[in-house]
Amino acid sequence: MFFKLTDEQLMIQTMVKEFSREVIAPTAMERDRTKEFPAENLRKMGELGLMGMMIPPEYNGAGADTVSYVLALSEIAYSCASTAVVMSVQNSIICESIYQFGTDDHKERFLKPLAAGKHLGAFALTEPNAGSDPVGQSTKAVLDGDFYILNGTKRFITTGKNADTIIVTAKTDEAKRHKGISAFLVKKDTPGLIVGNLEEKLGLRASDTVDLIFEDCRVPAENILGNEGDGFMIAMSGLDGGRIGIAAQSIGVARAAFDAAVNYAKKREQFGRTISKFQGLRWMIADMATEIEAAQQLMLSAAAMKDRGEKYTAQASMAKLFASEMVNRITATALQIHGGYGFTKEYPAERFYRDARVFTIYEGTSEIQRVVISNHILQDKRLP
Ligand code: CAA
């Protein structure tokens, strides 16, 4: 699809690019070392309208389209992938799910502070024994008067430690498989919600990833998102949007690694000339640029389909699959171009390489994206 950005989309992209390079980039390397959560930068992003970009202004959002959102997210990821994943989860799986499935009361109490960036959100679907297969989850929610009582453990929860609001899925009816899963809006300070230890990770080190443990956690019955049994559908449709966001994160990191490699190649001299003069490297650079452009087109195409109200599940998976695998190739090549220096912490190439690794895993592995895409083409559903 040929794509021409509107003046407004270009303006948003330019604004976020400037902010990202001036405010987010200078401390990204340090954050990767110290694992300090970027709370202050996220607060500033909230003030700029970046934490609820696609939510209408009446709920404190920026009222932007998905194309503007993915361009903005990509610019944040260019500077700091840890910051970008927080923005991504907040905008798509959290804010959009509440906007789409929440009651007026949910929008007032939960969405407004989230979209303004005053609160942060987390999405708790994955469990120790239920990753690619969330229907196999074992967290339970039992109705007791005006409360649901939640028991279970959620794993690898992005922003789980720093979030104020968590969307949690749990089984309300064991017998009904995916139709027996419900989603709940849970405030962080609810008694019975315990935050586990921080994961020690290869990349995205400044974004917190924790277990969330629910022990007789009493959640007001009115905090159910949608109806009983809607939880799997809410999670899946949230992940559709989320997966375009992972494509955006991938493209941001790939562009950062590409620019670093090109700059290095133009300065580094060997055999009496800059290494950018060698055809072997020139072809690497040509292939990298082509792959990034292809991923960008897939991302924009999926985002535009969403904006037009078309079903975009397969396109979101294609964008996520291609972009996340692309960025792993690009960051490996960028590190290679840096030679021995690429292997050191003096240059950012090794951080890009580590940060990129999770993109083919979270919000559905590459293998799961291929299940979604092939099911869509063959129209015979269920796992192969
Ligand atoms: N939108 C709305 N509904 C959907 C949907 C979608 N995209 N995909 C499926 N559904 C509905 C189907 O219509 C079906 O409903 P009906 O029975 O009413 O028709 C129901 O869900 C079941 O569909 P399937 O039979 O296709 O489901 P399945 O059990 O075979 O699983 C799957 C499909 C694609 C494998 C899915 O389980 C999946 O995506 N797994 C990966 C989970 C995942 O991405 N986890 C990431 C964790 S979150 C995370 O990483 C966030 C973070 O912190 C960064």
Coordinates of C-alpha atoms and ligand atoms in Angstrom, one line a residue:
M1 CA 0.0 0.0 0.0
F2 CA 1.3 3.4 -0.9
F3 CA 1.2 5.6 2.2
K4 CA 1.2 9.4 2.5
L5 CA 1.2 10.8 6.0
T6 CA -1.0 13.7 6.8
D7 CA 0.3 17.1 8.0
E8 CA -1.0 16.2 11.5
Q9 CA 0.7 12.8 11.6
L10 CA 4.0 14.4 10.4
M11 CA 3.7 17.1 13.0
I12 CA 3.1 14.6 15.8
Q13 CA 6.0 12.5 14.6
T14 CA 8.3 15.6 14.5
M15 CA 7.2 16.7 18.0
V16 CA 7.8 13.3 19.6
K17 CA 11.1 12.9 17.7
E18 CA 12.5 16.1 19.2
F19 CA 11.2 15.3 22.7
S20 CA 12.6 11.8 22.5
R21 CA 16.1 12.8 21.3
E22 CA 16.3 15.7 23.8
V23 CA 14.7 14.2 26.9
I24 CA 14.7 10.4 26.7
A25 CA 17.9 9.6 24.8
P26 CA 20.6 11.2 26.9
T27 CA 20.0 8.9 29.9
A28 CA 18.9 5.7 28.2
M29 CA 22.3 4.0 28.4
E30 CA 22.6 4.8 32.1
R31 CA 19.0 3.6 32.7
D32 CA 20.0 0.3 31.1
R33 CA 22.8 0.0 33.5
T34 CA 21.0 1.0 36.7
K35 CA 17.6 -0.4 35.8
E36 CA 16.0 2.8 37.1
F37 CA 12.3 3.0 36.1
P38 CA 11.8 6.1 33.8
A39 CA 9.0 7.5 36.0
E40 CA 9.9 11.2 35.5
N41 CA 10.1 10.8 31.7
L42 CA 6.8 8.9 31.6
R43 CA 5.2 11.8 33.6
K44 CA 6.5 14.3 31.0
M45 CA 5.1 12.0 28.2
G46 CA 1.7 12.0 30.0
E47 CA 1.8 15.8 29.8
L48 CA 2.5 15.7 26.1
G49 CA -0.5 13.4 25.6
L50 CA 1.5 10.3 24.8
M51 CA 0.0 7.9 27.4
G52 CA -3.5 7.8 26.0
M53 CA -2.9 8.9 22.5
M54 CA -5.9 7.2 20.8
I55 CA -8.4 8.1 23.6
P56 CA -10.8 11.0 23.0
P57 CA -10.1 14.3 24.8
E58 CA -13.3 13.9 26.9
Y59 CA -11.4 11.1 28.8
N60 CA -8.1 13.0 28.9
G61 CA -6.7 11.4 25.8
A62 CA -5.0 13.0 22.8
G63 CA -7.7 11.9 20.2
A64 CA -5.0 10.9 17.8
D65 CA -5.3 8.1 15.2
T66 CA -3.3 4.8 15.3
V67 CA -0.9 5.9 12.6
S68 CA 0.2 8.9 14.6
Y69 CA 0.4 6.7 17.7
V70 CA 2.8 4.1 16.1
L71 CA 4.9 6.8 14.6
A72 CA 5.2 8.4 18.1
L73 CA 5.9 5.1 19.8
S74 CA 8.6 4.3 17.3
E75 CA 10.3 7.6 18.0
I76 CA 10.3 6.8 21.8
A77 CA 11.7 3.3 21.1
Y78 CA 14.5 4.9 19.0
S79 CA 15.8 6.5 22.2
C80 CA 14.8 4.0 24.9
A81 CA 13.1 0.6 24.4
S82 CA 12.4 0.3 28.1
T83 CA 10.3 3.5 28.1
A84 CA 8.6 2.5 24.8
V85 CA 7.2 -0.8 26.2
V86 CA 5.5 1.1 29.1
M87 CA 4.0 3.5 26.6
S88 CA 2.9 0.7 24.4
V89 CA 1.1 -1.4 27.0
Q90 CA -0.5 1.7 28.5
N91 CA -1.9 3.0 25.2
S92 CA -3.2 -0.2 23.6
I93 CA -4.0 -3.1 25.9
I94 CA -4.9 -0.8 28.9
C95 CA -6.4 2.4 27.7
E96 CA -8.1 1.1 24.5
S97 CA -9.5 -1.9 26.3
I98 CA -11.1 0.2 29.0
Y99 CA -12.4 2.7 26.4
Q100 CA -13.8 -0.1 24.2
F101 CA -15.3 -2.4 26.9
G102 CA -15.5 -0.3 30.1
T103 CA -18.6 1.3 31.6
D104 CA -19.0 5.0 32.1
D105 CA -17.9 4.5 35.7
H106 CA -14.7 2.6 34.6
K107 CA -13.9 5.4 32.2
E108 CA -14.3 8.0 34.9
R109 CA -12.4 6.2 37.6
F110 CA -9.8 4.3 35.7
L111 CA -9.4 5.6 32.1
K112 CA -9.2 9.3 32.8
P113 CA -6.1 9.2 35.1
L114 CA -4.5 6.5 32.8
A115 CA -5.0 8.5 29.6
A116 CA -3.7 11.6 31.3
G117 CA -0.5 9.7 32.2
K118 CA -1.2 10.3 35.9
H119 CA -1.6 6.6 36.5
L120 CA 0.2 3.6 34.9
G121 CA -1.4 0.4 33.8
A122 CA -0.3 -3.3 33.5
F123 CA -1.9 -6.2 31.7
A124 CA -1.9 -9.5 33.6
L125 CA -2.7 -12.4 31.3
T126 CA 0.4 -14.7 31.4
E127 CA 1.0 -17.2 34.1
P128 CA 3.9 -19.6 35.0
N129 CA 2.2 -22.4 33.0
A130 CA 0.1 -20.4 30.5
G131 CA 2.1 -18.2 28.1
S132 CA 1.2 -18.9 24.4
D133 CA -2.0 -20.7 25.6
P134 CA -3.8 -18.2 27.9
V135 CA -6.9 -20.4 27.9
G136 CA -4.8 -22.8 30.1
Q137 CA -4.5 -20.2 32.8
S138 CA -5.4 -21.2 36.4
T139 CA -6.1 -17.9 38.2
K140 CA -9.7 -18.1 39.5
A141 CA -12.3 -15.4 40.3
V142 CA -15.2 -16.5 42.5
L143 CA -18.2 -14.3 43.0
D144 CA -18.9 -13.7 46.7
G145 CA -21.7 -11.1 47.2
D146 CA -20.5 -7.8 45.8
F147 CA -16.9 -9.0 45.3
Y148 CA -14.9 -11.4 43.1
I149 CA -12.2 -13.2 45.0
L150 CA -9.1 -13.7 42.9
N151 CA -6.5 -16.4 43.5
G152 CA -3.5 -17.2 41.3
T153 CA -0.1 -16.0 40.0
K154 CA 0.5 -13.9 37.0
R155 CA 4.0 -13.9 35.5
F156 CA 6.3 -11.5 33.4
I157 CA 3.9 -8.6 34.0
T158 CA 5.3 -5.5 32.3
T159 CA 5.0 -2.4 34.7
G160 CA 3.5 -4.7 37.3
K161 CA 5.5 -3.1 40.1
N162 CA 4.9 0.5 39.0
A163 CA 1.3 0.3 37.8
D164 CA -1.7 1.8 39.6
T165 CA -4.3 -0.2 37.6
I166 CA -4.0 -3.8 36.4
I167 CA -6.3 -5.5 34.0
V168 CA -6.3 -9.1 35.2
T169 CA -7.8 -12.1 33.5
A170 CA -9.1 -15.0 35.6
K171 CA -11.4 -18.0 35.2
T172 CA -14.9 -17.5 36.3
D173 CA -16.2 -20.8 34.8
E174 CA -13.7 -23.7 34.4
A175 CA -16.0 -25.7 32.1
K176 CA -16.4 -23.0 29.5
R177 CA -12.7 -22.8 28.2
H178 CA -12.1 -19.4 26.6
K179 CA -15.7 -18.3 27.3
G180 CA -15.1 -18.9 31.0
I181 CA -12.4 -16.3 31.3
S182 CA -13.2 -12.8 32.6
A183 CA -11.2 -9.5 32.9
F184 CA -11.1 -7.3 36.0
L185 CA -9.8 -3.8 36.7
V186 CA -7.8 -4.1 39.9
K187 CA -6.3 -1.3 41.8
K188 CA -2.7 -1.9 42.9
D189 CA -3.4 -1.2 46.6
T190 CA -6.1 -3.9 46.8
P191 CA -5.4 -6.1 49.8
G192 CA -4.4 -9.6 48.6
L193 CA -2.4 -8.3 45.6
I194 CA 1.3 -9.0 46.2
V195 CA 4.1 -7.8 43.9
G196 CA 6.8 -10.4 43.4
N197 CA 10.5 -9.9 42.8
L198 CA 11.8 -8.0 39.7
E199 CA 13.0 -10.3 36.9
E200 CA 16.7 -9.9 36.0
K201 CA 16.5 -9.4 32.2
L202 CA 18.7 -9.4 29.1
G203 CA 17.2 -6.3 27.8
L204 CA 14.5 -3.6 28.5
R205 CA 16.2 -3.4 31.8
A206 CA 14.6 -0.2 33.0
S207 CA 11.1 -1.5 32.5
D208 CA 9.9 -3.6 35.5
T209 CA 8.8 -7.2 34.9
V210 CA 7.3 -9.0 37.9
D211 CA 5.0 -11.7 39.2
L212 CA 1.7 -10.5 40.5
I213 CA 0.3 -12.8 43.2
F214 CA -3.4 -12.8 44.1
E215 CA -4.3 -14.3 47.5
D216 CA -7.9 -13.9 48.3
C217 CA -7.8 -10.6 46.6
R218 CA -11.3 -9.0 46.8
V219 CA -12.2 -7.0 43.7
P220 CA -15.5 -5.1 43.6
A221 CA -17.9 -6.9 41.3
E222 CA -18.5 -3.7 39.4
N223 CA -14.8 -3.7 38.3
I224 CA -15.4 -6.5 35.8
L225 CA -14.5 -5.4 32.3
G226 CA -17.3 -6.4 29.9
N227 CA -19.4 -9.3 31.0
E228 CA -18.4 -12.6 32.6
G229 CA -16.7 -14.7 29.9
D230 CA -15.5 -11.7 27.8
G231 CA -12.0 -11.8 29.2
F232 CA -10.3 -13.8 26.5
M233 CA -11.9 -11.8 23.7
I234 CA -10.9 -8.5 25.4
A235 CA -7.3 -9.8 25.8
M236 CA -7.2 -10.9 22.2
S237 CA -8.5 -7.7 20.7
G238 CA -6.2 -5.7 23.0
L239 CA -3.3 -7.7 21.7
D240 CA -4.3 -7.0 18.1
G241 CA -3.5 -3.3 18.8
G242 CA -0.6 -4.2 21.0
R243 CA 1.0 -6.2 18.3
I244 CA 1.2 -3.2 16.0
G245 CA 2.9 -1.4 18.9
I246 CA 5.5 -4.1 19.1
A247 CA 6.2 -3.6 15.4
A248 CA 6.6 0.1 16.2
Q249 CA 9.0 -0.6 19.0
S250 CA 11.0 -2.9 16.7
I251 CA 11.2 -0.3 14.0
G252 CA 12.3 2.4 16.5
V253 CA 15.2 0.2 17.8
A254 CA 16.1 -1.0 14.2
R255 CA 16.4 2.6 13.1
A256 CA 18.5 3.5 16.0
A257 CA 20.8 0.6 15.4
F258 CA 20.9 1.4 11.7
D259 CA 21.8 5.0 12.2
A260 CA 24.5 4.1 14.7
A261 CA 26.0 1.6 12.2
V262 CA 26.0 4.0 9.3
N263 CA 27.7 6.7 11.4
Y264 CA 30.3 4.3 12.6
A265 CA 30.9 3.0 9.1
K266 CA 31.4 6.5 7.8
K267 CA 34.1 7.3 10.5
R268 CA 35.9 4.1 11.1
E269 CA 39.0 3.7 8.9
Q270 CA 40.7 0.4 8.0
F271 CA 43.0 -0.4 5.1
G272 CA 43.4 3.3 4.5
R273 CA 39.7 4.2 3.9
T274 CA 36.5 4.4 5.8
I275 CA 34.8 1.0 6.1
S276 CA 31.7 2.4 4.4
K277 CA 33.7 2.3 1.2
F278 CA 33.8 -1.5 1.2
Q279 CA 31.1 -3.2 -0.9
G280 CA 30.5 -5.9 1.8
L281 CA 29.4 -3.2 4.2
R282 CA 27.5 -1.2 1.6
W283 CA 25.4 -4.2 0.8
M284 CA 24.7 -4.8 4.5
I285 CA 23.5 -1.2 4.8
A286 CA 21.3 -1.5 1.7
D287 CA 19.7 -4.6 3.0
M288 CA 19.1 -3.1 6.4
A289 CA 17.4 0.0 5.0
T290 CA 15.2 -2.1 2.7
E291 CA 14.1 -4.3 5.6
I292 CA 13.3 -1.4 7.8
E293 CA 11.3 0.2 5.1
A294 CA 9.3 -3.0 4.5
A295 CA 8.5 -3.3 8.2
Q296 CA 7.4 0.3 8.3
Q297 CA 5.0 -0.2 5.5
L298 CA 3.5 -3.3 7.2
M299 CA 3.1 -1.4 10.4
L300 CA 1.5 1.7 8.8
S301 CA -0.8 -0.5 6.7
A302 CA -2.1 -2.4 9.8
A303 CA -2.5 0.9 11.7
A304 CA -4.4 2.4 8.8
M305 CA -6.7 -0.6 8.6
K306 CA -7.4 -0.2 12.3
D307 CA -8.2 3.5 11.8
R308 CA -10.6 2.7 9.0
G309 CA -12.4 0.3 11.3
E310 CA -11.5 -2.8 9.3
K311 CA -10.6 -6.2 10.8
Y312 CA -6.8 -6.1 11.1
T313 CA -5.9 -9.1 13.3
A314 CA -3.8 -10.9 10.6
Q315 CA -2.1 -7.6 9.4
A316 CA -1.2 -6.8 13.0
S317 CA 0.4 -10.2 13.4
M318 CA 2.2 -9.9 10.1
A319 CA 3.6 -6.5 11.1
K320 CA 4.7 -7.8 14.5
L321 CA 6.2 -11.0 13.0
F322 CA 8.2 -9.3 10.3
A323 CA 9.3 -6.2 12.3
S324 CA 10.4 -8.2 15.4
E325 CA 12.4 -10.7 13.3
M326 CA 13.8 -7.8 11.2
V327 CA 15.1 -5.9 14.2
N328 CA 16.9 -9.0 15.5
R329 CA 18.7 -9.2 12.1
I330 CA 19.4 -5.5 12.0
T331 CA 20.8 -5.2 15.5
A332 CA 23.0 -8.2 14.9
T333 CA 24.3 -6.7 11.7
A334 CA 24.8 -3.2 13.3
L335 CA 26.8 -4.8 16.1
Q336 CA 28.9 -6.7 13.5
I337 CA 29.6 -3.4 11.6
H338 CA 31.0 -2.0 14.9
G339 CA 33.4 -4.9 15.1
G340 CA 35.0 -5.4 18.5
Y341 CA 33.6 -2.0 19.7
G342 CA 30.1 -3.3 19.1
F343 CA 30.7 -5.9 21.8
T344 CA 31.6 -3.2 24.4
K345 CA 29.4 -0.9 26.4
E346 CA 31.2 2.1 25.0
Y347 CA 28.7 2.0 22.0
P348 CA 24.9 1.5 22.1
A349 CA 24.9 -1.4 19.6
E350 CA 25.0 -4.1 22.3
R351 CA 22.0 -2.5 24.1
F352 CA 20.0 -2.4 20.9
Y353 CA 20.9 -6.1 20.3
R354 CA 19.8 -7.1 23.8
D355 CA 16.6 -4.9 23.8
A356 CA 15.5 -6.3 20.4
R357 CA 15.5 -9.9 21.6
V358 CA 12.2 -9.9 23.4
F359 CA 10.2 -8.5 20.5
T360 CA 9.8 -11.9 18.9
I361 CA 8.6 -13.2 22.2
Y362 CA 6.2 -10.9 24.1
E363 CA 2.6 -10.1 23.0
G364 CA 2.7 -13.5 21.2
T365 CA 5.8 -15.3 20.0
S366 CA 6.7 -15.4 16.2
E367 CA 5.3 -18.9 16.2
I368 CA 1.9 -17.7 17.6
Q369 CA 1.8 -14.9 15.0
R370 CA 2.2 -17.6 12.3
V371 CA -0.7 -19.5 13.9
V372 CA -2.9 -16.3 13.8
I373 CA -1.9 -15.5 10.2
S374 CA -2.3 -19.1 8.9
N375 CA -5.6 -19.5 10.7
H376 CA -6.8 -16.3 9.0
I377 CA -5.7 -17.6 5.6
L378 CA -7.0 -21.1 5.9
Q379 CA -10.1 -20.2 7.9
D380 CA -10.1 -23.5 9.8
K381 CA -9.2 -22.1 13.3
R382 CA -7.8 -23.7 16.3
L383 CA -4.1 -24.6 16.8
P384 CA -2.4 -26.6 14.1
Ligands
CAA1 N1 -10.1 -10.5 18.6 C1 -11.3 -10.9 19.1 N2 -11.6 -12.1 19.4 C2 -10.7 -13.1 19.1 C3 -9.5 -12.8 18.5 C4 -9.2 -11.4 18.3 N3 -8.0 -11.1 17.7 N4 -8.8 -13.9 18.4 C5 -9.5 -14.9 18.8 N5 -10.7 -14.4 19.3 C6 -11.9 -15.2 19.8 C7 -12.4 -16.1 18.7 O1 -13.3 -15.4 17.8 C8 -13.0 -17.2 19.5 O2 -14.3 -16.8 19.9 P1 -15.6 -17.6 19.6 O3 -15.4 -19.0 20.1 O4 -16.7 -16.8 20.2 O5 -15.7 -17.6 18.1 C9 -12.1 -17.3 20.7 O6 -11.4 -16.0 20.8 C10 -11.1 -18.4 20.6 O7 -10.3 -18.3 19.5 P2 -9.3 -19.4 19.0 O8 -10.0 -20.7 18.9 O9 -8.6 -18.9 17.8 O10 -8.3 -19.4 20.3 P3 -7.1 -20.4 20.6 O11 -7.3 -20.9 22.0 O12 -6.9 -21.3 19.5 O13 -5.9 -19.3 20.7 C11 -4.1 -18.0 20.0 C12 -5.5 -18.5 19.8 C13 -3.8 -17.1 18.8 C14 -3.1 -19.1 20.1 C15 -4.1 -17.1 21.3 O14 -4.2 -17.9 22.4 C16 -2.9 -16.2 21.4 O15 -2.8 -15.1 20.8 N6 -1.9 -16.6 22.2 C17 -0.8 -15.8 22.6 C18 -1.0 -15.0 23.8 C19 -0.2 -13.8 23.9 O16 0.0 -13.1 23.0 N7 0.3 -13.5 25.1 C20 1.1 -12.4 25.3 C21 1.0 -12.0 26.7 S1 0.8 -10.3 27.0 C22 2.2 -9.5 26.9 O17 3.2 -10.0 26.5 C23 2.1 -8.1 27.3 C24 3.3 -7.4 27.8 O18 3.6 -7.4 29.0 C25 4.2 -6.7 26.9

